[in-house]
Structures are given as C-alpha cells and as structure tokens.
Coordinates of C-alpha atoms in Angstrom, one line a residue:
Chain F
X1 CA -27.3 -43.6 24.7
X2 CA -30.0 -43.8 22.0
X3 CA -29.6 -41.7 19.1
X4 CA -32.2 -40.3 16.8
X5 CA -34.8 -42.7 16.3
X6 CA -37.4 -42.6 13.4
X7 CA -40.5 -44.3 12.6
X8 CA -41.3 -46.0 10.3
X9 CA -38.2 -47.1 8.5
X10 CA -40.4 -47.8 5.4
X11 CA -43.5 -46.6 4.0
X12 CA -45.4 -47.0 0.6
X13 CA -48.2 -44.5 0.1
X14 CA -50.6 -43.8 -2.9
X15 CA -50.6 -40.5 -4.7
X16 CA -52.9 -38.1 -3.1
X17 CA -52.8 -39.7 0.5
X18 CA -51.3 -38.0 3.5
X19 CA -48.4 -39.4 5.6
X20 CA -47.0 -38.7 9.2
X21 CA -43.3 -39.6 9.9
X22 CA -42.1 -39.5 13.6
X23 CA -38.7 -38.6 15.3
X24 CA -37.6 -39.0 18.7
X25 CA -34.3 -36.8 19.2
X26 CA -31.2 -37.9 21.0
X27 CA -31.3 -37.5 24.8
X28 CA -30.3 -34.0 25.8
X29 CA -31.3 -32.5 22.4
X30 CA -34.3 -29.9 22.1
X31 CA -34.0 -28.7 18.5
X32 CA -35.3 -31.0 15.5
X33 CA -34.6 -30.4 11.7
X34 CA -36.2 -32.4 8.9
X35 CA -34.5 -32.9 5.5
X36 CA -35.7 -34.6 2.3
X37 CA -33.1 -36.7 0.5
X38 CA -34.0 -37.7 -3.2
X39 CA -32.3 -40.8 -4.5
X40 CA -28.7 -39.9 -5.5
X41 CA -28.9 -36.5 -4.1
X42 CA -27.9 -34.5 -1.1
X43 CA -30.4 -33.8 1.8
X44 CA -32.5 -30.7 1.4
X45 CA -33.7 -28.7 4.6
X46 CA -37.4 -28.7 5.1
X47 CA -37.7 -27.1 8.4
X48 CA -36.7 -26.8 11.9
X49 CA -38.6 -26.9 15.2
X50 CA -37.6 -25.5 18.5
X51 CA -39.8 -24.8 21.7
X52 CA -42.7 -26.5 19.8
X53 CA -42.6 -23.9 17.0
X54 CA -41.4 -23.9 13.5
X55 CA -38.5 -21.7 13.4
X56 CA -37.0 -21.8 10.1
X57 CA -38.4 -23.2 6.9
X58 CA -36.7 -24.3 3.5
X59 CA -38.1 -24.1 -0.2
X60 CA -41.0 -26.6 0.3
X61 CA -44.7 -26.1 -0.2
X62 CA -47.4 -26.0 2.5
X63 CA -48.2 -29.5 1.9
X64 CA -45.2 -30.1 4.2
X65 CA -46.0 -29.4 7.7
X66 CA -44.7 -30.4 11.3
X67 CA -45.2 -30.5 15.0
X68 CA -42.8 -30.6 18.0
X69 CA -44.1 -31.9 21.2
X70 CA -43.3 -31.1 24.8
X71 CA -40.9 -34.0 25.1
X72 CA -39.1 -32.6 21.9
X73 CA -40.2 -35.3 19.7
X74 CA -41.5 -34.2 16.2
X75 CA -43.7 -35.3 13.4
X76 CA -43.5 -34.4 9.7
X77 CA -46.7 -34.5 7.8
X78 CA -47.0 -34.5 3.9
X79 CA -50.5 -33.9 2.4
X80 CA -51.6 -34.7 -0.9
X81 CA -48.6 -36.9 -1.8
X82 CA -47.0 -36.6 -5.3
X83 CA -44.7 -39.2 -6.9
X84 CA -41.9 -36.6 -6.6
X85 CA -42.2 -36.8 -2.7
X86 CA -40.6 -40.3 -2.8
X87 CA -37.4 -39.8 -0.9
X88 CA -35.5 -40.6 2.4
X89 CA -36.8 -38.3 5.2
X90 CA -34.1 -37.5 7.6
X91 CA -34.5 -36.0 11.0
X92 CA -31.7 -34.4 12.8
X93 CA -31.5 -33.3 16.4
X94 CA -29.2 -31.0 18.2
X95 CA -28.9 -29.1 21.4
X96 CA -29.9 -25.4 21.0
X97 CA -27.1 -23.1 20.1
X98 CA -24.6 -25.7 18.8
X99 CA -25.8 -25.2 15.3
X100 CA -24.8 -28.2 13.1
X101 CA -22.0 -29.0 15.5
X102 CA -24.3 -30.9 17.4
X103 CA -26.3 -32.4 14.6
X104 CA -27.2 -36.1 15.0
X105 CA -29.0 -37.6 12.1
X106 CA -31.5 -40.6 12.2
X107 CA -31.4 -43.5 9.9
X108 CA -34.4 -42.1 8.0
X109 CA -37.8 -43.0 6.7
X110 CA -37.8 -44.3 3.3
X111 CA -41.2 -43.1 1.6
X112 CA -42.3 -44.4 -1.6
X113 CA -45.4 -42.8 -3.5
X114 CA -47.1 -45.0 -6.1
Chain L
X1 CA -30.6 -23.3 -6.9
X2 CA -27.7 -25.3 -5.8
X3 CA -25.4 -23.4 -3.5
X4 CA -22.7 -26.1 -2.8
X5 CA -21.2 -27.8 -6.0
X6 CA -19.6 -30.9 -5.4
X7 CA -17.2 -33.2 -7.7
X8 CA -16.8 -35.8 -8.7
X9 CA -20.1 -37.6 -8.7
X10 CA -18.2 -41.0 -8.1
X11 CA -14.6 -42.0 -7.3
X12 CA -12.7 -45.2 -7.5
X13 CA -9.5 -45.5 -5.6
X14 CA -7.2 -48.5 -4.8
X15 CA -6.6 -49.4 -1.4
X16 CA -3.9 -47.2 0.2
X17 CA -4.5 -44.3 -2.3
X18 CA -5.5 -40.7 -1.8
X19 CA -9.2 -39.8 -2.3
X20 CA -10.0 -36.4 -3.1
X21 CA -13.4 -34.5 -3.2
X22 CA -14.0 -31.1 -4.1
X23 CA -16.7 -28.6 -3.3
X24 CA -17.3 -24.9 -4.1
X25 CA -20.0 -22.6 -2.6
X26 CA -21.4 -19.3 -3.3
X27 CA -22.9 -17.8 -0.2
X28 CA -20.4 -16.0 1.8
X29 CA -22.9 -16.1 4.8
X30 CA -21.9 -19.7 5.6
X31 CA -20.0 -20.0 8.6
X32 CA -19.2 -23.7 9.1
X33 CA -18.3 -26.3 6.6
X34 CA -18.8 -30.1 7.6
X35 CA -18.1 -33.3 5.6
X36 CA -20.6 -36.2 6.2
X37 CA -20.2 -39.8 5.4
X38 CA -23.4 -41.9 4.5
X39 CA -23.5 -45.7 4.4
X40 CA -26.6 -47.4 2.5
X41 CA -29.5 -47.4 4.7
X42 CA -28.1 -45.1 7.3
X43 CA -28.3 -41.2 8.0
X44 CA -25.3 -39.1 7.4
X45 CA -22.7 -39.1 10.1
X46 CA -20.3 -36.2 10.8
X47 CA -16.7 -36.9 9.5
X48 CA -14.9 -33.6 10.0
X49 CA -15.6 -29.9 9.9
X50 CA -13.8 -26.7 9.6
X51 CA -14.5 -22.9 10.2
X52 CA -13.7 -20.4 7.4
X53 CA -10.8 -19.0 9.5
X54 CA -8.8 -22.1 9.2
X55 CA -7.1 -23.1 6.1
X56 CA -6.6 -26.8 6.9
X57 CA -7.8 -29.4 9.5
X58 CA -6.5 -33.0 9.9
X59 CA -8.1 -35.6 11.8
X60 CA -6.4 -39.0 11.4
X61 CA -6.7 -40.0 7.8
X62 CA -9.0 -37.2 7.0
X63 CA -8.0 -33.7 6.0
X64 CA -10.1 -30.6 5.0
X65 CA -8.4 -27.8 2.8
X66 CA -10.2 -24.7 2.9
X67 CA -9.7 -21.7 0.5
X68 CA -11.8 -18.7 1.5
X69 CA -10.9 -16.4 -1.4
X70 CA -11.7 -19.0 -4.0
X71 CA -14.8 -20.2 -2.1
X72 CA -13.8 -23.8 -2.3
X73 CA -12.8 -26.7 0.1
X74 CA -11.8 -30.2 -0.3
X75 CA -11.7 -33.6 1.6
X76 CA -8.6 -35.6 1.3
X77 CA -8.8 -39.3 2.6
X78 CA -5.2 -40.6 3.0
X79 CA -4.4 -44.3 2.8
X80 CA -8.0 -45.0 1.6
X81 CA -9.5 -48.5 2.9
X82 CA -12.2 -50.5 1.6
X83 CA -14.2 -49.7 5.0
X84 CA -14.2 -46.1 3.5
X85 CA -16.5 -46.9 0.8
X86 CA -19.6 -44.7 1.2
X87 CA -21.1 -41.6 -0.2
X88 CA -19.4 -38.3 1.2
X89 CA -21.4 -35.2 1.5
X90 CA -19.8 -31.6 1.8
X91 CA -22.0 -29.2 3.3
X92 CA -22.2 -25.6 4.5
X93 CA -24.0 -24.2 7.6
X94 CA -25.6 -21.0 8.0
X95 CA -26.0 -19.9 11.6
X96 CA -28.5 -17.2 10.7
X97 CA -30.7 -19.6 8.5
X98 CA -30.1 -22.5 11.0
X99 CA -29.8 -25.0 8.3
X100 CA -27.2 -27.2 6.5
X101 CA -27.0 -26.8 2.6
X102 CA -25.5 -30.1 1.2
X103 CA -23.6 -30.8 -1.9
X104 CA -24.8 -33.5 -4.3
X105 CA -22.6 -36.3 -3.0
X106 CA -19.7 -38.4 -4.1
X107 CA -20.0 -42.2 -4.0
X108 CA -16.4 -43.4 -3.1
X109 CA -15.4 -47.0 -3.9
X110 CA -12.1 -48.2 -2.5
X111 CA -10.9 -51.3 -4.3
X112 CA -9.0 -54.0 -2.1

C-alpha cells in the first residue's frame, strides 16, 4: 500500500523563479494538506485542499498557491521565489472527517533557493 | 506567533533512561494533541496522540501526560533506545481550522 508520494525529492531554484511541487495522496485519502518546514523548525500549515478547492489557508502570502486534481493528487506552486522559501515542503493526506487522526505525511521535497 | 511551545530543544539520554519532552499551548480551541517522530530525510510519523479529556495515555514505551488546566502536555519515553534517536514534535490539532500547529521540535540522542 503506497503512502504519500512527493516529487521531486530535491530541487534547486534561483531567486525570482517559480516552482511546482507534486503530491500523490495515500490510497483512500481525499484531503491534502501542505506544510513548510524550515531547517530546525516544526512544520507550518500552508493550506488544505478538498474536493478540488482550497478549504483552509495558513499565514502564507499569495505567492503560494495550489491545486487539487480529480484523482485527489495536488500541486503546490510558489511564485517569485525568495531565499527564505528554502525549506522542506511536506504533503499530508487524510480521509475526510478524520482530521489529523488519519494524517499521513510524505517524505517531502527539499527546496533550495539560491 | 508560536501557539505551541516545546522544550528542550535537544536532549541526550543514556540507553535505558527516560526521555521527557514538554509542550505548552495557548489556544483552548485545540481538540487533539499528537506527537510526531521524524528521522532525517523523512516526513513526520505519528507516534501517539491524546484528547484533552484524558490525562494520560500509554502505548508501549511511550506515554503522554496531559494537564488541561495548565495547558501543558508531555511525552515520556521509557527505556530509551538508540533507535529512538530522532526529532520529536508535539502538535495540536484544531478541527475547526483543520490544521496542525507544531512545536519547534526536540532532537533526541540516545547514547548506547
């Protein structure tokens, strides 16, 4: 049973560029949440997608946007990259209604902005 | 604005010892308190969790103690093993906000 799959695993981008990160949720999960984890810090909630719509958003600027597809997979887009966007980006999937009980995290995408 | 405060930042324990990590929260709307274990290069994995109407929960060598009035909770790892060496995060879940708020993490090292 495949868990949450994220791609790519590592990425290096230049300041000002745009990046797209991808997430395939665990089988049977229909809700996808994205978190940013800076080095040495705990993950911070970016947003959550359910039924192809952004349902909840954390304290992140509009440069961060996302999308959820009919097969429940999701993308995180970051525009106008800043050095401070360098972090591990985590995707977590869950079945609707189980809250964080059913959260399964992927291994993340390590983004480095130079 | 940090809503979940975690200490210590790092912890070194001898094999067989007890590891204790503490967390405090501010938002009374939190309704579920999980602990996550994270190894390098991996995402966080759920270790154990507790609801605020329970004062203690034990699963194997791991125990959560919860003090609702003080808005504090802690993780105890009994008989700590070198394989327990990892970063531990406390977290709080708000069902209404549908999000986890994490502490800043504790890097645990268990010496053989």
